[in-house]
CSV table of C-alpha atoms in Angstrom, one decimal:
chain,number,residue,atom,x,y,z
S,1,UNK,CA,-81.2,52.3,-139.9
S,2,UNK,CA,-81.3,56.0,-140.9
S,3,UNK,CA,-83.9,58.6,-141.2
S,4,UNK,CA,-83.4,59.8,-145.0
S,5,UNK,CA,-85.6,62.7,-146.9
S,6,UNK,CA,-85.6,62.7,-150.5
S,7,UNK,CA,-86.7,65.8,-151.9
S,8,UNK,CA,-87.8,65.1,-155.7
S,9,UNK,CA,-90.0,62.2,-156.7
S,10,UNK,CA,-89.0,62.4,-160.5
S,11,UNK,CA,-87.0,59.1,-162.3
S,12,UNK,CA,-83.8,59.3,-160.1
S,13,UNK,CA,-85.2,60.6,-157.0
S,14,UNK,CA,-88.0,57.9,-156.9
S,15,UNK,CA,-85.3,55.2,-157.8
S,16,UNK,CA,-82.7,56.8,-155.1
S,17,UNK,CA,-85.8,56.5,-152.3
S,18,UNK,CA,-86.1,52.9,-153.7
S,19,UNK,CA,-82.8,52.1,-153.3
S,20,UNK,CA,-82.2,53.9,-149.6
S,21,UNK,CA,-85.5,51.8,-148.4
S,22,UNK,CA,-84.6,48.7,-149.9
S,23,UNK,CA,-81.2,48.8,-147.8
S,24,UNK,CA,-83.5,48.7,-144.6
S,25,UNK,CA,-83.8,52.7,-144.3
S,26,UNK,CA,-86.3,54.9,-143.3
S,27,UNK,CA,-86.7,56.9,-146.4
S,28,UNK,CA,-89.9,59.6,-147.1
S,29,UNK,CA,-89.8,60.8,-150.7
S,30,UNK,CA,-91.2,64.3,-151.3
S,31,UNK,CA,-93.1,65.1,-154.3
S,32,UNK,CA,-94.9,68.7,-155.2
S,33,UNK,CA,-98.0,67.2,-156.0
S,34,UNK,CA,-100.2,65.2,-153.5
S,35,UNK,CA,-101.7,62.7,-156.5
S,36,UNK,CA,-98.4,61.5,-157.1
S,37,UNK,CA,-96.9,61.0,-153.0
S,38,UNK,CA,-100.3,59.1,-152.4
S,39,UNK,CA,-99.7,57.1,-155.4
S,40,UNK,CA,-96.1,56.2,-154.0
S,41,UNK,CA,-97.4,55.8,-150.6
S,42,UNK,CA,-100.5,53.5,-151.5
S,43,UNK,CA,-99.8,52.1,-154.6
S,44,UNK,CA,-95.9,51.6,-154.8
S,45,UNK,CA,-95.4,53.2,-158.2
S,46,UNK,CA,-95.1,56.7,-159.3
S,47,UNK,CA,-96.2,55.5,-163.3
S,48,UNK,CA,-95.0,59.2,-164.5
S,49,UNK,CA,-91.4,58.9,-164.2
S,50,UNK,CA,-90.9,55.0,-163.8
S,51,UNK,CA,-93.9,53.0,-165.6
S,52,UNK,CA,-94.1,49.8,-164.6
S,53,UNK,CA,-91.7,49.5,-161.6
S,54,UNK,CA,-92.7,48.3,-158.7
S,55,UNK,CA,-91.4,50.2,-155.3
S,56,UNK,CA,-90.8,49.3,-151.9
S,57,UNK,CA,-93.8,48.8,-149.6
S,58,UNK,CA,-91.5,50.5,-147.1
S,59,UNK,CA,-91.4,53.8,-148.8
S,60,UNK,CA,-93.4,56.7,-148.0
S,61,UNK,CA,-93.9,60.1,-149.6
S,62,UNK,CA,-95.3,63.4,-148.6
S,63,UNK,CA,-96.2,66.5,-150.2
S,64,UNK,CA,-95.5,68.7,-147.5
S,65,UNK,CA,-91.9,69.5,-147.3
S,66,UNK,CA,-91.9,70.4,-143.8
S,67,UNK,CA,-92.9,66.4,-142.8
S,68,UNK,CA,-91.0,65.0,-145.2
S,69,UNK,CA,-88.0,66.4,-144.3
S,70,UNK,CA,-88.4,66.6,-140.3
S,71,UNK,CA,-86.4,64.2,-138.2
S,72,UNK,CA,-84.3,63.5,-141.6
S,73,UNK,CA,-80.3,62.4,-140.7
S,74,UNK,CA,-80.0,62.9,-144.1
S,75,UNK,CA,-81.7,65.0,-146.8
S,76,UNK,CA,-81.0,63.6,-150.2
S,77,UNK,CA,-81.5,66.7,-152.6
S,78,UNK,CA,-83.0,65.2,-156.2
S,79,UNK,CA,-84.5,68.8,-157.4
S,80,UNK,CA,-83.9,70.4,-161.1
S,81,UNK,CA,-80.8,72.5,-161.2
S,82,UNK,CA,-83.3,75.9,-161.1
S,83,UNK,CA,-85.4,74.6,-158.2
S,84,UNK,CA,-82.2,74.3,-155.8
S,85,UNK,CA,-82.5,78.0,-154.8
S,86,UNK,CA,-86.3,77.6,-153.8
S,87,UNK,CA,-85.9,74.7,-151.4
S,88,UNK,CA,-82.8,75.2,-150.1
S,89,UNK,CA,-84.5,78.4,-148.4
S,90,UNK,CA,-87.8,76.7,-147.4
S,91,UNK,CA,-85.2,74.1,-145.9
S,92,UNK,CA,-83.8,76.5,-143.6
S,93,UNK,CA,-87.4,77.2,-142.2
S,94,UNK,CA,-88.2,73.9,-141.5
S,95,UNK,CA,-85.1,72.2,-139.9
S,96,UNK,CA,-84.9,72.3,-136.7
S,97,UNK,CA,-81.0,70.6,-136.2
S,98,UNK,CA,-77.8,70.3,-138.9
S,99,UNK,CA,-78.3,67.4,-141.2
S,100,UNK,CA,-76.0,65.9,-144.0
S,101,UNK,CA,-77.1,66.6,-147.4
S,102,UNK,CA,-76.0,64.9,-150.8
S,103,UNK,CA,-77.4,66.3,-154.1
S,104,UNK,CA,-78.1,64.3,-157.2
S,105,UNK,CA,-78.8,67.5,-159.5
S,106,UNK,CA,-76.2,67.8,-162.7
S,107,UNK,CA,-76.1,71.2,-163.8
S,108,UNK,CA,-74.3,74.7,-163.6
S,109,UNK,CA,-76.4,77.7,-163.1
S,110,UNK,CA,-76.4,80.3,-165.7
S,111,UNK,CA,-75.2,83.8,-165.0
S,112,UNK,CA,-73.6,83.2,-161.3
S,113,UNK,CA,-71.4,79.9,-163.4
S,114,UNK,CA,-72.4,78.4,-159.7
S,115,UNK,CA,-71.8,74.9,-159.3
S,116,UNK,CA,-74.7,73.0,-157.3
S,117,UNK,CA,-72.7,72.2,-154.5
S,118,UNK,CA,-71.8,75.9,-154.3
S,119,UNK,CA,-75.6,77.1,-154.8
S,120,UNK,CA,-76.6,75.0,-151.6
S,121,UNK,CA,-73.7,76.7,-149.7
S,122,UNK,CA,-74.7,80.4,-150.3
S,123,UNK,CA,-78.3,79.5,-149.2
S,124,UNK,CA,-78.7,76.6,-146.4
S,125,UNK,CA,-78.1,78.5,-143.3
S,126,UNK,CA,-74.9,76.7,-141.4
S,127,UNK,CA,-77.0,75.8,-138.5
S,128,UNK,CA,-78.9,73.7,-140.7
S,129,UNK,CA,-76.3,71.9,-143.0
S,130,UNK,CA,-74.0,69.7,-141.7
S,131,UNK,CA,-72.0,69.4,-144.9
S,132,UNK,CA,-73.1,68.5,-148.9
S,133,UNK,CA,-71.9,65.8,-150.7
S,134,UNK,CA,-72.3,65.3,-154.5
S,135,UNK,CA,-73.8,61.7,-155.2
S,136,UNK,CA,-72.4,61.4,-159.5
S,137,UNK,CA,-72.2,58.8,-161.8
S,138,UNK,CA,-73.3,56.3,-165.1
S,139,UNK,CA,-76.7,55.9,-163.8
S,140,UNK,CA,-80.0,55.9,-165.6
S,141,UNK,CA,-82.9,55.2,-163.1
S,142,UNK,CA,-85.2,53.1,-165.3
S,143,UNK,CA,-82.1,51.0,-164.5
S,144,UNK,CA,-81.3,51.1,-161.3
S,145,UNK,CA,-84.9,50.6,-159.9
S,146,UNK,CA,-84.8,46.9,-161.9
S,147,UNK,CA,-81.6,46.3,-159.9
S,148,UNK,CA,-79.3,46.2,-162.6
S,149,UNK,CA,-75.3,46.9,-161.6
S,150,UNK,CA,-74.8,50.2,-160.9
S,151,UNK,CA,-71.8,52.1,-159.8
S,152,UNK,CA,-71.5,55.9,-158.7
S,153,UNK,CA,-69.1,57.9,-157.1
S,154,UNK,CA,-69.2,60.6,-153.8
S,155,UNK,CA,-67.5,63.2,-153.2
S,156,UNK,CA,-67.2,65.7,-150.7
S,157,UNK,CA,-64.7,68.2,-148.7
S,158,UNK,CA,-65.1,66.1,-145.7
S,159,UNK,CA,-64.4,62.3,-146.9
S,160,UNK,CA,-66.0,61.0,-143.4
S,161,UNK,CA,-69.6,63.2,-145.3
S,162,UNK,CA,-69.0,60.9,-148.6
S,163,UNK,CA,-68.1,57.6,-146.5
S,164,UNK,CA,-71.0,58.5,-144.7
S,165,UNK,CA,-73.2,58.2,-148.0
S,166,UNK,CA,-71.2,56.0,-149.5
S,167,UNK,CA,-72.5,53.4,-146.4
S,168,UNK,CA,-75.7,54.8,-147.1
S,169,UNK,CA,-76.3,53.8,-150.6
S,170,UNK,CA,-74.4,50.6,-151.1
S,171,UNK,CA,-75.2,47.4,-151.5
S,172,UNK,CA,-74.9,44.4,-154.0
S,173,UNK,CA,-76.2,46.0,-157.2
S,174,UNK,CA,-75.5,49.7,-156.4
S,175,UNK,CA,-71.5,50.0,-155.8
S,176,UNK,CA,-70.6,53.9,-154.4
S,177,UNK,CA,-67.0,54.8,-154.7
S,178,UNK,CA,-65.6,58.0,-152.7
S,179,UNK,CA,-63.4,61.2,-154.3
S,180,UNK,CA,-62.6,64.0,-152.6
S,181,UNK,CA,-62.7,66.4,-156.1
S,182,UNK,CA,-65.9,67.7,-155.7
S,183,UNK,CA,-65.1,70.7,-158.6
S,184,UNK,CA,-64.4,67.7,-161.1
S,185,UNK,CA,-67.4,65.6,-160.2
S,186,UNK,CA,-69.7,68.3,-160.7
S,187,UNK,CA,-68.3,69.7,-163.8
S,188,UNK,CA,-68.1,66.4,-165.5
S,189,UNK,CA,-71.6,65.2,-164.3
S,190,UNK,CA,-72.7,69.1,-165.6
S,191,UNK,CA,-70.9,69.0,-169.0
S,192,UNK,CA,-71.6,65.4,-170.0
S,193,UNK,CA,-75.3,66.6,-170.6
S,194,UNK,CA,-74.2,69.4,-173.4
S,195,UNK,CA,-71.8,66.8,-175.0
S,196,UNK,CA,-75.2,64.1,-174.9
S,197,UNK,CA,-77.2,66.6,-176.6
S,198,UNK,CA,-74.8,67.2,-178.9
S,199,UNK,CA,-74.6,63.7,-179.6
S,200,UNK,CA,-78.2,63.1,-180.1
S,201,UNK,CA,-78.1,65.9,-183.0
S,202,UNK,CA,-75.3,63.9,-184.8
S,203,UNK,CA,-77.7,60.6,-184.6
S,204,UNK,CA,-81.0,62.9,-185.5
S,205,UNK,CA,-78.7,64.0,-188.5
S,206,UNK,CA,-78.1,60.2,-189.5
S,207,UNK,CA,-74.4,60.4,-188.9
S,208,UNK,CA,-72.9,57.1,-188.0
S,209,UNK,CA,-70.5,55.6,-185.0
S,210,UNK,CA,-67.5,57.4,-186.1
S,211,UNK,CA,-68.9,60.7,-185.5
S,212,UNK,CA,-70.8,59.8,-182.1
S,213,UNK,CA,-66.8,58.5,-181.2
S,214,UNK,CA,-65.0,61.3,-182.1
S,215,UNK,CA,-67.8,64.0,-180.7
S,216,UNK,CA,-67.3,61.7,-177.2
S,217,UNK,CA,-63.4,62.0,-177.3
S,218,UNK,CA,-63.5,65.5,-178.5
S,219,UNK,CA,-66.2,66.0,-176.2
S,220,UNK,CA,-64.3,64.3,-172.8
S,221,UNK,CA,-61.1,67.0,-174.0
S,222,UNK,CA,-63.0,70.2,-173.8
S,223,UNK,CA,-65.2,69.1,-170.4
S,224,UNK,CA,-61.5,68.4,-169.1
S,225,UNK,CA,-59.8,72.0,-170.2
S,226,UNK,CA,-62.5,73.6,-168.5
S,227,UNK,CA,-62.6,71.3,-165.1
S,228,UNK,CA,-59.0,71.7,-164.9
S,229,UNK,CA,-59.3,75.5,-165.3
S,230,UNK,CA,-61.8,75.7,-162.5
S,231,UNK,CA,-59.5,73.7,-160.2
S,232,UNK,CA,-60.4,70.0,-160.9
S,233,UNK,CA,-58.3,67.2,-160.9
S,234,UNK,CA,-57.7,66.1,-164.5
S,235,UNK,CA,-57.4,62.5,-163.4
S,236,UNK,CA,-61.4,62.8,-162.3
S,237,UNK,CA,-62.6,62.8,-166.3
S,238,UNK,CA,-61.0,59.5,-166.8
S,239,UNK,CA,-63.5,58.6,-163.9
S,240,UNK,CA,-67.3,57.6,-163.1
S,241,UNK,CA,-68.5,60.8,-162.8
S,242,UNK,CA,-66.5,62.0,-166.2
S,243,UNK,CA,-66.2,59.4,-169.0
S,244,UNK,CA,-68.2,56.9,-167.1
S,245,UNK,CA,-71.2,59.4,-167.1
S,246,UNK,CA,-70.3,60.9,-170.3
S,247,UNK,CA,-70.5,57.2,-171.9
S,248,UNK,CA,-73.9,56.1,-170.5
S,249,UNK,CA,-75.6,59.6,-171.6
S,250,UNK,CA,-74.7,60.1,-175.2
S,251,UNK,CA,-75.5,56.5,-176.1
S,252,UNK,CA,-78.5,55.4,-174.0
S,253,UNK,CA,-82.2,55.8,-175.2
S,254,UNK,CA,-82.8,56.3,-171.4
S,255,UNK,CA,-81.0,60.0,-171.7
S,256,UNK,CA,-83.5,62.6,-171.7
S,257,UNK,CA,-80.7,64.9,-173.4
S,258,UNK,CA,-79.8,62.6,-176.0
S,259,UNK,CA,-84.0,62.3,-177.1
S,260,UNK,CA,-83.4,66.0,-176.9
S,261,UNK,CA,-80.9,66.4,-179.2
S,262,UNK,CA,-81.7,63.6,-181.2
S,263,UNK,CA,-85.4,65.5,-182.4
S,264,UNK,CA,-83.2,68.9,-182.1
S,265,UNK,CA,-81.0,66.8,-185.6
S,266,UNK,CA,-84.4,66.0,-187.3
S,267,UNK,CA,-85.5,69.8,-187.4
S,268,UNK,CA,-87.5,70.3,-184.6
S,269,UNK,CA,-87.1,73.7,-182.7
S,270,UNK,CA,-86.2,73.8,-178.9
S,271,UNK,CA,-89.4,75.0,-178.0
S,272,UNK,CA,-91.0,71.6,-179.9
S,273,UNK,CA,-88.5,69.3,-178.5
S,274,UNK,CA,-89.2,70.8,-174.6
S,275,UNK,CA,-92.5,70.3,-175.0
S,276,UNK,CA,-92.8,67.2,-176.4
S,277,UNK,CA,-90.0,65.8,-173.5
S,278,UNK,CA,-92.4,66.5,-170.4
S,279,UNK,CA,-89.2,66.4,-168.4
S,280,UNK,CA,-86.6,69.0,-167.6
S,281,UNK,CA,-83.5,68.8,-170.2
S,282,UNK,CA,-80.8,69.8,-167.9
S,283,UNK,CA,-78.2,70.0,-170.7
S,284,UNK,CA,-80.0,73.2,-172.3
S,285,UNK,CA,-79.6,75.7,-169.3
S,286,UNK,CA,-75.9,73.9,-168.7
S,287,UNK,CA,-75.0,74.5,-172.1
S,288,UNK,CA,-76.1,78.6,-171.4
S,289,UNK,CA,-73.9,78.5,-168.6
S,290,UNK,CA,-70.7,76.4,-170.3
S,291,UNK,CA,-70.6,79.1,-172.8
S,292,UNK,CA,-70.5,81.6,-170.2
S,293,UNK,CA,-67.5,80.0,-168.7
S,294,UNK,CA,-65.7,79.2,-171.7
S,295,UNK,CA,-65.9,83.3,-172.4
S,296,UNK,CA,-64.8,83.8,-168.7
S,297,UNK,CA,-62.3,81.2,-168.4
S,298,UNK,CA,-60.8,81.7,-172.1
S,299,UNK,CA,-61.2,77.9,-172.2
S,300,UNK,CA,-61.9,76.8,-176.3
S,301,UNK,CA,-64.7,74.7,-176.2
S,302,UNK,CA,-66.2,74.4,-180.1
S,303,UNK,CA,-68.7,71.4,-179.5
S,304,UNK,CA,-70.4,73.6,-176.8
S,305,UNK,CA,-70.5,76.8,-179.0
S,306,UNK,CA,-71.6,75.3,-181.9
S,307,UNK,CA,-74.6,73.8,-179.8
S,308,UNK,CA,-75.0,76.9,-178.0
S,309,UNK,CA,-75.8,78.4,-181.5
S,310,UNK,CA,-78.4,76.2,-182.5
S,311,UNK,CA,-80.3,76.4,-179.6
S,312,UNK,CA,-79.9,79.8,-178.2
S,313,UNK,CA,-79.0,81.7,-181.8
S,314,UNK,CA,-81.0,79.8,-184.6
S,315,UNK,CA,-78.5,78.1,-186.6
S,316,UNK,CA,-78.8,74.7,-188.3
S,317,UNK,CA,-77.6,71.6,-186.8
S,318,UNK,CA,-76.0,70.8,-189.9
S,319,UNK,CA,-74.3,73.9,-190.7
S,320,UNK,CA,-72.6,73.6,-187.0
S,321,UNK,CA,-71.4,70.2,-188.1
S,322,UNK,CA,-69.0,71.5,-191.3
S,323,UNK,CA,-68.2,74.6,-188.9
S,324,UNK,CA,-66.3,72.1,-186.9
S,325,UNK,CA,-65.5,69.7,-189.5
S,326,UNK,CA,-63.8,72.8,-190.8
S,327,UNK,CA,-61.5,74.1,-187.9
S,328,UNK,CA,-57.8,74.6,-188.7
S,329,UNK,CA,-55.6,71.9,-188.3
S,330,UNK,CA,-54.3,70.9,-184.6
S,331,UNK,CA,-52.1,68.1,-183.0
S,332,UNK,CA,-54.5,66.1,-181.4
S,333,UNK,CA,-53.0,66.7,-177.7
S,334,UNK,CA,-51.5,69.4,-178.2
S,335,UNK,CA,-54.5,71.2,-175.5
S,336,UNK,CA,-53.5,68.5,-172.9
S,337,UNK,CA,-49.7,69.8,-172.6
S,338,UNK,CA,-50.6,71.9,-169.9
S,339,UNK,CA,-52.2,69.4,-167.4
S,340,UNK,CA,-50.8,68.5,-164.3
């Protein structure tokens, strides 16, 4: 048994808790709010995130992030992308010892193009962090929690660190494959969001399976150009944390960036849609930064500039769509020539 801290009791972090206690560990789950860790604690639900499911009697959760993480072997990082920076610091307050940490988050953060992973690194001090794995993958948690076949990958510098999770996490529903490309699982677990926005504008536009297809495919070839020029192994996209994830998100009702971009297609604005969602739509900063690196990296990416304009520069969904409907002619792999 293992001593596990999950910080972030939303959808995945509550079903990530329910998963690490069901296997027998000792798992506190941290939550902000005090209504909502007595509710896990007492009640074995957290009704907000995952109405209906029922949790472990074994899991605990605390609102104080000092206990909740104390005595921890492993810290289990399930925070929005923009929170990382916060905690991370408070982190290095409390710990008293180096501990292993894997992060769930998928996102880039705009302006420093910094990928989680990399985020955690400038700020946990080294005494404190033993190393960071990235836990990525196909994985909606209003499924997982009903115990419904899973599979995710982890990766990490160190492949002992992403064994070490890997052991952590498995069992008969929840299948953890290791990688050690941690550039390509984070990009592709990042990315997939803008593309499932995208996606969910084509369906709030009434557009039809051929164009959700070809904006996946099209979709999958741009993530790829600019993994590849960020150092990621190509062969990673064809993955879990790539396709796999990419897959699940743009056709799932369960994708909070599809619901997104599916009310973005029917007219609403952003600021509408975000405050109708109640939840944070990672794909809308990661589509701020993607832009940003497509610029830097001089890596075409049209899906993610044509989003970028609707929701950062006004214009129409539809509009966008003839813009790319309209590009010039190109072999269809002729953009793959150059991966190795």
């Amino acid at each position: 048994m293992n001593q596990v801290s999950v910080l972030g009791a939303g959808s995945w972090g509550t079903a990530l808790a329910a998963v690490l206690a069901s296997n027998g560990h000792d798992c506190t789950l941290w939550s902000r709010r005090e209504e909502q860790a007595s509710e896990i604690t007492e009640q074995h639900t957290n009704e907000q995130y995952l109405p209906g499911a029922v949790l472990p009697e074994s899991l605990k959760a605390d609102h104080d992030l000092a206990k909740a993480a104390n005595g921890a072997s492993v810290i289990v990082m399930a925070v929005p992308t923009k929170g990382i920076r916060e905690v991370c610091r408070t982190l290095n307050g409390v710990l008293d010892r180096p501990v292993l940490f894997a992060h769930v988050s998928k996102g880039i953060e705009p302006d420093t193009h910094m990928r989680i992973s990399e985020v955690m690194e400038e700020e946990l001090d080294p005494a404190v962090c033993k190393g960071i794995v990235v836990l990525s993958g196909p994985s909606h948690a209003e499924e997982v929690i009903r115990n419904q076949p899973t599979t995710v990958t982890a990766a990490a510098k160190d492949m002992e660190h992403a064994r070490q999770i890997q052991d952590l996490f498995m069992n008969q529903d929840f299948r953890v494959y290791t990688n050690d490309d941690v550039v390509g699982v984070e990009i592709g677990g990042a990315l997939k969001n803008v593309i499932a926005l995208a996606a969910g504008v084509t369906d709030g536009l009434g557009f039809g399976d051929n164009a959700k297809a070809a904006l996946i495919t099209r979709g999958l070839a741009e993530i790829t150009r600019l993994g590849v020029a960020m150092g990621a192994n190509p062969l990673t996209f064809s993955g879990l944390s790539g396709l796999g994830d990419l897959i699940v998100t743009c056709t799932s009702v369960h994708s909070r960036n599809w619901r997104a971009g599916n009310m973005l297609g029917q007219g609403k604005s952003l600021e509408e849609v975000l405050d109708s969602m109640g939840m944070v739509v990672e794909g809308v900063r990661t589509t701020q930064a993607a832009h940003q690196l497509s610029v830097e990296c001089g890596v075409p990416m049209p899906i993610t500039e044509a989003l970028y304009a609707v929701l950062f520069e006004g214009e129409k969904p539809r509009d966008m769509v003839d813009l790319l409907m309209g590009r010039m002619k190109k072999h269809e792999t002729e953009d793959l020539a150059g991966w190795s």
